[in-house]
Short mmCIF file of C-alpha atoms in Angstrom, two decimals:
data_model
loop_
_atom_site.label_atom_id
_atom_site.label_comp_id
_atom_site.label_asym_id
_atom_site.label_seq_id
_atom_site.Cartn_x
_atom_site.Cartn_y
_atom_site.Cartn_z
CA MET A 1 -14.93 -15.04 39.30
CA ASP A 2 -16.33 -17.86 41.29
CA ALA A 3 -19.74 -17.11 40.40
CA LEU A 4 -18.84 -16.97 36.61
CA TYR A 5 -16.85 -20.13 37.05
CA ARG A 6 -20.36 -22.03 38.27
CA LEU A 7 -21.68 -20.75 34.58
CA ALA A 8 -19.87 -24.11 33.23
CA VAL A 9 -21.81 -26.50 34.54
CA VAL A 10 -25.48 -23.94 33.46
CA THR A 11 -27.08 -25.13 30.24
CA ASP A 12 -28.76 -21.81 29.99
CA PHE A 13 -27.50 -18.16 30.44
CA VAL A 14 -27.89 -14.78 28.33
CA ILE A 15 -25.03 -12.38 28.07
CA GLU A 16 -26.76 -8.72 28.11
CA GLY A 17 -25.79 -4.93 27.56
CA ALA A 18 -22.69 -4.53 25.71
CA HIS A 19 -21.77 -3.84 22.35
CA ILE A 20 -21.96 -6.52 20.32
CA ALA A 21 -19.73 -6.85 17.06
CA THR A 22 -21.16 -10.13 14.98
CA VAL A 23 -18.39 -10.07 12.10
CA ASP A 24 -21.40 -11.46 10.34
CA GLY A 25 -21.63 -11.83 6.40
CA ALA A 26 -23.72 -7.91 6.80
CA GLY A 27 -20.89 -6.89 9.40
CA THR A 28 -24.07 -6.43 11.70
CA GLU A 29 -23.59 -4.54 15.37
CA PHE A 30 -25.59 -3.83 18.10
CA THR A 31 -24.24 -0.85 20.38
CA SER A 32 -26.53 -2.55 23.35
CA GLY A 33 -27.70 -6.00 22.76
CA TYR A 34 -27.60 -9.24 24.15
CA VAL A 35 -26.30 -12.87 23.07
CA ALA A 36 -28.21 -16.01 24.52
CA VAL A 37 -26.29 -19.29 25.15
CA ALA A 38 -28.07 -22.84 25.50
CA GLY A 39 -25.31 -25.53 26.05
CA ASN A 40 -22.54 -25.34 23.28
CA THR A 41 -24.25 -22.98 20.57
CA ILE A 42 -25.71 -19.42 20.31
CA THR A 43 -29.56 -19.38 20.90
CA ALA A 44 -29.93 -15.72 19.68
CA VAL A 45 -28.23 -12.72 19.42
CA GLY A 46 -29.82 -9.57 18.86
CA ALA A 47 -30.67 -5.45 20.62
CA GLY A 48 -31.25 -4.84 23.62
CA PRO A 49 -33.77 -4.60 25.86
CA THR A 50 -33.08 -8.33 26.16
CA PRO A 51 -36.22 -11.00 26.21
CA GLU A 52 -37.56 -13.04 28.61
CA PHE A 53 -35.66 -16.31 28.75
CA PRO A 54 -37.09 -18.06 31.69
CA GLY A 55 -34.04 -19.67 34.21
CA ALA A 56 -31.49 -18.21 32.26
CA ARG A 57 -28.49 -17.10 33.91
CA VAL A 58 -28.12 -13.36 33.16
CA ILE A 59 -24.15 -11.58 32.61
CA ASP A 60 -24.48 -8.02 33.05
CA ALA A 61 -22.00 -7.24 30.14
CA ARG A 62 -22.06 -3.08 30.17
CA GLY A 63 -19.27 -1.92 29.01
CA CYS A 64 -18.32 -4.85 26.94
CA LEU A 65 -17.95 -5.22 23.44
CA ILE A 66 -19.05 -8.95 22.56
CA THR A 67 -16.93 -10.59 19.91
CA PRO A 68 -16.32 -14.40 18.61
CA GLY A 69 -13.71 -16.03 19.65
CA LEU A 70 -10.54 -15.28 17.70
CA VAL A 71 -9.12 -18.04 15.69
CA ASN A 72 -4.88 -18.73 15.23
CA THR A 73 -4.02 -19.78 12.83
CA HIS A 74 -0.33 -20.60 12.61
CA HIS A 75 1.70 -21.23 16.11
CA HIS A 76 4.52 -23.71 16.97
CA LEU A 77 3.33 -23.94 21.10
CA TYR A 78 6.52 -26.28 22.07
CA GLN A 79 8.18 -23.12 21.34
CA TRP A 80 6.68 -21.09 24.47
CA ILE A 81 9.85 -22.54 26.77
CA THR A 82 12.55 -21.29 24.64
CA ARG A 83 10.90 -17.59 24.51
CA GLY A 84 13.89 -14.70 24.04
CA LEU A 85 16.56 -16.42 22.59
CA ALA A 86 18.06 -14.95 19.50
CA ALA A 87 16.50 -11.73 20.08
CA ASP A 88 18.00 -10.16 17.37
CA SER A 89 18.86 -12.56 14.72
CA THR A 90 17.21 -13.45 11.08
CA LEU A 91 15.23 -16.62 10.64
CA PHE A 92 17.96 -18.98 9.29
CA GLU A 93 20.44 -17.55 12.25
CA TRP A 94 17.43 -17.86 14.33
CA LEU A 95 16.74 -21.65 13.17
CA THR A 96 20.43 -22.42 13.25
CA THR A 97 20.43 -21.17 17.12
CA LEU A 98 17.54 -22.89 18.35
CA TYR A 99 18.04 -25.89 16.94
CA PRO A 100 20.19 -27.65 18.80
CA VAL A 101 17.51 -25.62 22.19
CA TRP A 102 14.96 -27.79 20.75
CA ALA A 103 16.46 -31.23 19.95
CA GLY A 104 15.88 -31.83 23.75
CA ILE A 105 12.51 -31.53 24.19
CA ASP A 106 10.21 -34.70 25.28
CA ALA A 107 6.61 -35.26 26.06
CA ASP A 108 7.30 -33.65 29.67
CA ALA A 109 8.92 -30.34 27.93
CA VAL A 110 6.03 -30.58 25.04
CA HIS A 111 2.87 -30.83 27.22
CA THR A 112 4.26 -27.86 29.34
CA ALA A 113 5.05 -25.87 26.95
CA ALA A 114 1.88 -26.16 25.32
CA THR A 115 -0.38 -25.55 28.73
CA GLY A 116 1.14 -22.31 28.84
CA GLY A 117 0.90 -21.17 25.32
CA LEU A 118 -2.79 -22.34 25.22
CA ALA A 119 -3.54 -20.71 28.62
CA TRP A 120 -2.03 -17.15 27.40
CA LEU A 121 -4.13 -17.78 24.07
CA ALA A 122 -7.13 -18.48 25.84
CA LYS A 123 -6.03 -15.22 28.35
CA THR A 124 -5.98 -13.11 25.02
CA GLY A 125 -9.12 -13.81 23.35
CA CYS A 126 -8.55 -16.92 21.25
CA THR A 127 -10.66 -19.71 21.23
CA THR A 128 -9.93 -22.00 18.42
CA THR A 129 -6.26 -22.72 17.73
CA THR A 130 -3.45 -24.64 15.56
CA ASP A 131 -0.64 -25.97 16.09
CA HIS A 132 2.16 -26.60 13.86
CA HIS A 133 5.44 -29.11 15.33
CA TYR A 134 7.74 -30.62 13.66
CA VAL A 135 10.60 -30.95 15.69
CA VAL A 136 10.07 -35.39 16.53
CA PRO A 137 13.19 -36.05 18.62
CA ARG A 138 13.71 -40.07 18.92
CA ASP A 139 12.67 -41.48 22.31
CA ALA A 140 10.96 -37.54 23.48
CA GLY A 141 7.73 -40.11 24.27
CA ASP A 142 4.41 -39.00 22.23
CA VAL A 143 4.98 -35.10 21.54
CA PHE A 144 1.28 -35.12 20.03
CA GLU A 145 -0.16 -37.05 22.50
CA ALA A 146 1.13 -34.36 25.00
CA GLU A 147 0.15 -31.32 23.28
CA ILE A 148 -3.29 -32.47 22.55
CA THR A 149 -4.23 -33.20 25.99
CA ALA A 150 -2.56 -29.90 27.22
CA ALA A 151 -5.45 -28.32 24.79
CA ALA A 152 -7.86 -30.14 26.51
CA GLN A 153 -7.35 -29.48 29.56
CA VAL A 154 -7.11 -25.81 28.84
CA GLY A 155 -9.99 -25.92 27.10
CA LEU A 156 -9.06 -24.87 23.38
CA ARG A 157 -11.13 -25.87 20.44
CA PHE A 158 -7.43 -27.49 18.52
CA HIS A 159 -6.07 -27.77 15.19
CA PRO A 160 -3.05 -29.40 15.79
CA THR A 161 -0.64 -30.30 12.28
CA ARG A 162 1.50 -33.57 12.29
CA GLY A 163 4.24 -31.44 11.35
CA SER A 164 7.81 -33.19 9.69
CA MET A 165 11.23 -32.40 8.64
CA ASP A 166 13.41 -34.98 6.72
CA LEU A 167 15.97 -33.09 4.90
CA GLY A 168 18.62 -32.80 6.79
CA ARG A 169 22.36 -30.13 6.76
CA SER A 170 24.07 -33.42 4.99
CA SER A 171 21.83 -33.39 2.47
CA GLY A 172 21.12 -29.30 1.75
CA GLY A 173 18.55 -28.59 4.36
CA LEU A 174 18.85 -26.33 7.11
CA PRO A 175 17.99 -28.30 10.14
CA PRO A 176 20.73 -30.99 11.87
CA ASP A 177 20.77 -34.34 10.83
CA HIS A 178 19.61 -35.61 13.79
CA ILE A 179 16.60 -34.24 14.09
CA VAL A 180 15.12 -34.99 11.33
CA GLU A 181 13.26 -38.06 11.04
CA LYS A 182 13.32 -40.62 7.71
CA LEU A 183 10.35 -40.73 5.20
CA ASP A 184 8.42 -43.42 6.12
CA ASP A 185 8.64 -42.41 9.63
CA ILE A 186 7.06 -39.62 9.57
CA LEU A 187 4.31 -41.34 6.80
CA THR A 188 3.63 -43.49 9.23
CA GLY A 189 3.49 -41.54 13.00
CA THR A 190 1.26 -38.73 10.12
CA GLN A 191 -1.42 -41.71 9.45
CA THR A 192 -1.49 -42.92 12.89
CA VAL A 193 -1.76 -39.13 14.53
CA ILE A 194 -4.83 -38.91 12.39
CA ASP A 195 -6.38 -42.28 12.89
CA ARG A 196 -6.22 -41.37 16.60
CA TRP A 197 -7.02 -38.11 17.09
CA HIS A 198 -8.98 -36.67 13.87
CA ASP A 199 -12.24 -35.89 14.70
CA PRO A 200 -14.70 -34.44 11.95
CA SER A 201 -18.03 -34.81 13.05
CA PRO A 202 -19.86 -31.24 13.76
CA GLY A 203 -19.35 -29.55 16.58
CA SER A 204 -15.58 -30.81 16.87
CA MET A 205 -13.23 -29.97 19.30
CA LEU A 206 -9.99 -31.93 17.79
CA GLN A 207 -9.57 -32.34 14.48
CA ILE A 208 -5.73 -32.78 12.51
CA ALA A 209 -3.79 -31.33 9.53
CA VAL A 210 -0.77 -32.99 7.34
CA ALA A 211 2.36 -29.94 7.59
CA PRO A 212 5.88 -30.70 6.41
CA CYS A 213 7.95 -28.13 8.01
CA SER A 214 9.19 -26.08 4.86
CA PRO A 215 11.03 -26.08 1.44
CA PHE A 216 14.40 -26.03 3.53
CA SER A 217 13.39 -28.61 5.85
CA VAL A 218 11.52 -31.51 3.99
CA THR A 219 12.15 -33.92 0.24
CA GLU A 220 10.08 -32.96 -2.43
CA ALA A 221 9.06 -36.70 -2.12
CA LEU A 222 7.89 -36.00 1.38
CA LEU A 223 5.97 -32.72 0.08
CA ARG A 224 3.73 -35.35 -2.69
CA GLU A 225 3.44 -38.26 0.00
CA SER A 226 1.85 -36.09 2.45
CA ALA A 227 0.06 -34.51 0.12
CA THR A 228 -1.23 -38.21 -0.89
CA LEU A 229 -2.08 -39.41 2.68
CA ALA A 230 -4.09 -36.00 3.68
CA ARG A 231 -5.68 -36.01 0.70
CA ALA A 232 -7.04 -40.05 1.33
CA ALA A 233 -7.55 -38.98 4.87
CA GLY A 234 -9.55 -35.75 3.97
CA VAL A 235 -7.42 -33.57 6.43
CA GLY A 236 -6.33 -30.52 6.11
CA MET A 237 -2.35 -29.32 4.49
CA HIS A 238 -0.05 -27.08 5.85
CA THR A 239 3.81 -25.80 5.76
CA HIS A 240 6.04 -22.52 6.02
CA LEU A 241 6.11 -20.68 2.22
CA ALA A 242 7.57 -17.68 0.69
CA GLU A 243 8.62 -16.68 5.14
CA THR A 244 11.53 -14.53 3.81
CA VAL A 245 14.16 -13.47 1.18
CA ASP A 246 16.84 -16.25 2.27
CA GLU A 247 14.03 -18.50 1.15
CA LEU A 248 13.34 -17.17 -2.08
CA GLU A 249 16.79 -17.67 -2.72
CA PHE A 250 17.16 -21.48 -1.55
CA CYS A 251 13.96 -22.18 -3.98
CA ARG A 252 15.49 -20.80 -6.73
CA GLU A 253 18.73 -22.32 -6.17
CA GLN A 254 17.41 -25.98 -5.43
CA PHE A 255 14.16 -26.32 -7.68
CA GLY A 256 14.67 -23.51 -10.05
CA GLY A 257 11.67 -21.32 -9.59
CA THR A 258 9.84 -19.49 -7.11
CA PRO A 259 8.49 -21.15 -4.07
CA MET A 260 4.98 -20.64 -5.31
CA GLU A 261 6.16 -22.62 -8.61
CA TYR A 262 7.78 -24.95 -6.63
CA MET A 263 4.06 -26.09 -4.71
CA GLU A 264 2.08 -26.20 -7.71
CA ARG A 265 4.82 -28.58 -8.89
CA VAL A 266 4.85 -30.67 -5.79
CA ASP A 267 0.46 -30.72 -5.70
CA TRP A 268 0.05 -28.05 -2.96
CA LEU A 269 -2.55 -26.22 -3.82
CA GLY A 270 -6.16 -25.91 -3.57
CA PRO A 271 -8.72 -25.19 -0.86
CA ASP A 272 -6.83 -27.77 1.64
CA VAL A 273 -3.85 -25.92 1.66
CA TRP A 274 -3.01 -22.75 3.91
CA PHE A 275 0.61 -21.04 4.15
CA ALA A 276 2.30 -19.47 6.97
CA HIS A 277 3.85 -16.03 6.32
CA ALA A 278 3.60 -15.92 2.60
CA VAL A 279 5.28 -12.41 2.90
CA HIS A 280 7.54 -12.71 -0.33
CA LEU A 281 5.08 -13.32 -3.31
CA ASP A 282 4.86 -11.91 -6.45
CA ASP A 283 1.63 -10.97 -8.57
CA ALA A 284 2.19 -13.94 -9.79
CA ALA A 285 1.97 -16.00 -6.93
CA ILE A 286 -0.92 -14.11 -5.66
CA GLU A 287 -2.73 -14.96 -8.77
CA THR A 288 -1.95 -18.79 -8.03
CA MET A 289 -3.27 -18.80 -4.84
CA SER A 290 -6.58 -16.72 -5.85
CA ARG A 291 -6.95 -19.06 -8.92
CA THR A 292 -6.66 -22.61 -6.70
CA GLY A 293 -8.62 -21.54 -3.20
CA THR A 294 -5.08 -21.75 -1.39
CA ALA A 295 -5.29 -19.61 1.98
CA ALA A 296 -3.12 -17.96 3.87
CA ALA A 297 -2.13 -17.58 7.99
CA HIS A 298 -1.04 -13.89 7.97
CA CYS A 299 1.75 -13.55 11.19
CA PRO A 300 3.02 -10.12 11.30
CA THR A 301 4.57 -9.93 14.65
CA SER A 302 6.49 -12.97 13.92
CA ASN A 303 7.51 -11.65 10.10
CA ALA A 304 8.80 -7.85 11.84
CA ARG A 305 10.24 -9.65 15.10
CA LEU A 306 12.37 -11.52 12.63
CA GLY A 307 12.84 -8.83 9.85
CA ALA A 308 11.78 -11.19 7.35
CA GLY A 309 8.98 -8.06 5.93
CA VAL A 310 5.46 -7.35 5.53
CA ALA A 311 3.50 -9.66 3.61
CA ARG A 312 0.94 -7.85 1.56
CA THR A 313 -2.47 -8.55 2.42
CA PRO A 314 -4.22 -5.92 0.49
CA GLU A 315 -3.64 -7.30 -2.31
CA LEU A 316 -4.44 -10.77 -1.21
CA LEU A 317 -7.56 -10.06 0.11
CA GLY A 318 -8.58 -7.89 -3.26
CA ALA A 319 -7.50 -10.92 -4.80
CA GLY A 320 -9.85 -12.64 -2.82
CA VAL A 321 -7.75 -14.94 -0.42
CA THR A 322 -8.68 -16.34 2.58
CA ILE A 323 -6.49 -15.07 4.84
CA GLY A 324 -6.08 -15.79 9.07
CA LEU A 325 -3.93 -14.51 11.47
CA GLY A 326 -1.49 -16.59 13.42
CA VAL A 327 1.15 -15.73 16.18
CA ASP A 328 3.20 -17.47 15.00
CA GLY A 329 6.02 -19.95 17.27
CA SER A 330 6.19 -17.97 20.47
CA ALA A 331 10.26 -18.00 20.28
CA SER A 332 9.52 -15.42 17.82
CA ASN A 333 6.71 -13.75 19.30
CA GLU A 334 7.08 -13.59 22.62
CA ALA A 335 3.58 -11.62 23.23
CA CYS A 336 1.41 -14.30 21.06
CA SER A 337 -1.61 -12.32 21.88
CA LEU A 338 -4.13 -12.62 18.51
CA VAL A 339 -5.16 -8.91 19.57
CA GLU A 340 -1.67 -7.78 18.66
CA GLU A 341 -1.93 -9.97 15.35
CA SER A 342 -5.03 -8.06 14.40
CA ARG A 343 -3.14 -4.69 15.53
CA HIS A 344 0.01 -5.17 14.04
CA ALA A 345 -2.06 -6.58 10.32
CA LEU A 346 -4.00 -3.62 10.27
CA LEU A 347 -0.51 -1.01 10.81
CA PHE A 348 1.71 -3.01 8.54
CA ALA A 349 -0.92 -2.60 5.64
CA ARG A 350 -1.28 1.04 6.15
CA SER A 351 2.21 1.40 6.80
CA ARG A 352 2.50 0.52 3.37
CA GLY A 353 -1.05 1.61 1.94
CA GLY A 354 -2.29 4.64 3.70
CA PRO A 355 -4.86 4.29 6.39
CA GLN A 356 -7.66 2.78 3.50
CA ALA A 357 -5.45 -0.21 3.00
CA MET A 358 -6.63 -1.49 5.78
CA THR A 359 -9.90 -1.05 8.68
CA VAL A 360 -10.20 -2.14 12.14
CA ARG A 361 -13.47 -3.99 11.29
CA LYS A 362 -11.53 -5.59 8.73
CA ALA A 363 -8.51 -6.41 10.62
CA LEU A 364 -11.00 -8.01 13.46
CA GLU A 365 -12.46 -9.99 10.83
CA LEU A 366 -9.05 -11.83 9.55
CA GLY A 367 -8.57 -12.72 13.23
CA THR A 368 -12.40 -14.32 13.81
CA ILE A 369 -14.19 -15.50 10.55
CA GLY A 370 -10.81 -15.38 8.63
CA GLY A 371 -8.87 -17.94 10.60
CA ALA A 372 -12.34 -20.13 10.41
CA ARG A 373 -12.30 -19.94 6.81
CA VAL A 374 -8.71 -21.29 6.82
CA LEU A 375 -9.73 -23.68 8.82
CA GLY A 376 -12.98 -24.74 6.84
CA ARG A 377 -15.05 -24.36 10.24
CA GLU A 378 -16.50 -20.77 9.03
CA ASN A 379 -20.54 -22.53 9.38
CA GLU A 380 -19.62 -23.61 12.86
CA ILE A 381 -17.31 -20.56 14.30
CA GLY A 382 -16.04 -17.35 13.28
CA SER A 383 -19.08 -15.01 14.32
CA LEU A 384 -21.60 -14.87 16.56
CA GLU A 385 -24.91 -15.82 14.89
CA ALA A 386 -27.66 -18.07 16.23
CA GLY A 387 -26.81 -21.93 15.32
CA LYS A 388 -23.16 -21.42 15.50
CA LEU A 389 -20.75 -22.44 18.62
CA ALA A 390 -20.49 -20.94 21.35
CA ASP A 391 -16.88 -19.51 20.81
CA LEU A 392 -16.71 -16.11 22.05
CA ALA A 393 -15.16 -13.08 23.81
CA VAL A 394 -16.32 -10.42 26.43
CA TRP A 395 -13.88 -7.64 26.31
CA ASN A 396 -14.08 -5.56 29.07
CA LEU A 397 -13.93 -1.91 27.93
CA ASN A 398 -14.49 -0.33 31.56
CA THR A 399 -10.66 0.51 32.50
CA ILE A 400 -8.28 3.44 32.19
CA ALA A 401 -6.83 2.67 28.96
CA HIS A 402 -10.09 1.94 27.18
CA ALA A 403 -12.75 4.81 28.69
CA GLY A 404 -13.54 7.55 26.73
CA ILE A 405 -12.91 5.48 23.08
CA THR A 406 -16.20 6.31 20.56
CA ASP A 407 -15.68 3.07 18.92
CA PRO A 408 -15.59 -0.16 21.12
CA VAL A 409 -13.80 -2.09 18.05
CA ALA A 410 -11.21 1.26 17.67
CA ALA A 411 -10.42 0.14 20.85
CA LEU A 412 -10.17 -3.06 20.62
CA VAL A 413 -8.12 -3.20 17.81
CA LEU A 414 -6.34 -0.30 18.36
CA GLY A 415 -6.16 0.19 21.93
CA SER A 416 -4.19 -2.04 24.23
CA THR A 417 -5.45 -5.66 24.86
CA PRO A 418 -8.08 -5.15 27.26
CA PRO A 419 -8.89 -7.72 29.99
CA LEU A 420 -11.70 -10.04 29.55
CA LYS A 421 -14.90 -10.35 31.31
CA LEU A 422 -15.50 -13.85 29.94
CA LEU A 423 -14.58 -16.40 27.35
CA LEU A 424 -16.23 -19.26 25.94
CA VAL A 425 -14.93 -22.06 24.16
CA ASN A 426 -17.99 -24.37 23.32
CA GLY A 427 -19.94 -22.83 25.39
CA GLU A 428 -17.45 -23.57 28.54
CA VAL A 429 -16.27 -20.89 30.88
CA VAL A 430 -12.48 -20.90 30.18
CA VAL A 431 -11.54 -17.43 31.22
CA ALA A 432 -13.22 -15.77 33.84
CA ASP A 433 -12.41 -11.92 35.19
CA ASN A 434 -9.18 -12.02 33.58
CA ARG A 435 -8.29 -15.43 35.06
CA VAL A 436 -8.64 -18.64 33.17
CA THR A 437 -10.63 -21.08 35.29
CA THR A 438 -9.54 -24.50 33.80
CA VAL A 439 -6.06 -24.36 34.79
CA ASP A 440 -4.16 -22.81 37.28
CA GLU A 441 -2.49 -20.11 36.14
CA ASP A 442 0.63 -19.62 38.40
CA VAL A 443 1.41 -23.22 38.75
CA VAL A 444 1.92 -23.41 34.85
CA ALA A 445 4.10 -20.13 34.86
CA SER A 446 5.83 -21.92 37.53
CA ASP A 447 6.03 -25.11 35.17
CA VAL A 448 6.94 -23.31 32.05
CA ALA A 449 10.06 -21.54 34.22
CA ARG A 450 11.15 -24.55 35.32
CA ALA A 451 11.17 -26.61 31.55
CA HIS A 452 12.86 -23.85 30.24
CA LEU A 453 15.81 -23.27 32.58
CA ALA A 454 16.43 -27.17 32.24
CA LEU A 455 16.08 -27.76 28.63
CA VAL A 456 18.50 -24.18 28.18
CA ARG A 457 21.31 -25.88 30.60
CA LYS A 458 20.57 -29.45 28.29
CA ALA A 459 21.20 -27.66 25.63
CA GLY A 460 24.65 -26.20 26.91
#
C-alpha cells in the first residue's frame, strides 16, 4: 500500500495489463490495455502493449478490471450513524421511528457520519457522490460545512444538496414540527450554501444543488420558491418522488393528482431536475420525464429494503430517460455499495422483464456514465477517455471469488464485490490495496460506533 500511496504525489503514471471497460459511447473494451494519467487528467487509454511514457510510474494491473469511478446520485450521509433501526418497517413507519433520532444530530455527528459513509463509498469504487441533507435541527451548528469538510478529507468529488422540510405534522406533513424549518430560513440558508460552496468551474470537486425533501414534507410554496432560487443560481434540483404507494395516495388526497402531475404543476421538471426513486410511475409519468429531460436516481436496494416496489427501469430507459444509481440513505441500505446497486438494478429488472431486460454492461453504465449524465458531468467523468478527469477504479479479480469468471464485467456486476487495487479521484490515490489512504479506517469506525450509541441514547 505504501508504494501505491506515494503515487499520489507523482504527476505521471500508467496502469497496464488490465481488462478495461471504458464505458464510452461505443462501449469500447480492451482485454489487456492501459490507462495513462497526468495530473488530474486521463491522457491515453488503449490496448497493450503499453507505449513508452518517459518518467511515468507503472502499475502492474494484470488480472484486474479498470472501470470509470462509480457515481452515486442519491444518498443521506447523516444516516450512517443510524443504521439497523426499524429494519422491518414500511417507509412511513421507518420515517416516524427515525425522525426523533435524527432530530438529535449536530455538526459533529454529521461530520462523523459523513466520514464513515464517504470512506465506505470509496472502498466500493465510488469517486463522485451526491448527498441529500434535509434534517437541519436548530442549534445543530453548520451541518453542511461538516459534510463538505468530510468529503474533502476523504477525497471524493462531492455534489451535496441543500435539503429542507417545512411541512410539519400539525400542518398535514409527516415529520415532527420541531425538525422542520421556516420557509424564509430555508431560502436564506440555501442561498448561503450556494454562495459559499458551489464551484461551477471545469474539474470542480464541489457542486451544490437545491433539494426540498418530498411532497409529504414540504409546502407547495417551498417547491416553487426553491425552483426559482435554483434556476437563478444555475444549480440542479433534486427531491424524492413516487417512492411508495402511500405517497401516491397522499398526493391524490392533498393535490388531486399523481406525484408527477404535482411536480409539473409546481415547475419541477426539466434537465436540471432529478428525482430519487421514481418507483410508482404510470406511462404518462414516464412520458413526462422523457419529454422534459427530467432524470432519475434509481435506488433498488433501498426500495427493496423498505418494500417500496421495483422501479420500471427498462421502460424509463426505453423512453430515453436519463438514469443513474443511488445507494440512498444508510439507514435504509446498510450496505451502501454502488456495485450492489448495479447488480440489484440488473436482477430486479430481469425479475420483471426476463434476462434481456438489462445487460451487465448496461448495469455498469447506469453506475458510471449514467450517473454522470444525471449530474450534468458526462463531459468530465463517467467514462475512461483521453481528456476526461482521472476518476477510475482498478478492481482486483485475482481472488478465489472471481478466478475463472470468463467475463470481467460480469465478475464485477454479478459476482461478489471485488477488492480495489486502486481508486483514483481527480488523479489522487484514495484507495490502495483495498485500504482508504486519506483517513484512518479504524479510527473512523470507532468514531462512528461512539456517535451511533450517543445519538440513540439521546433519543431515548
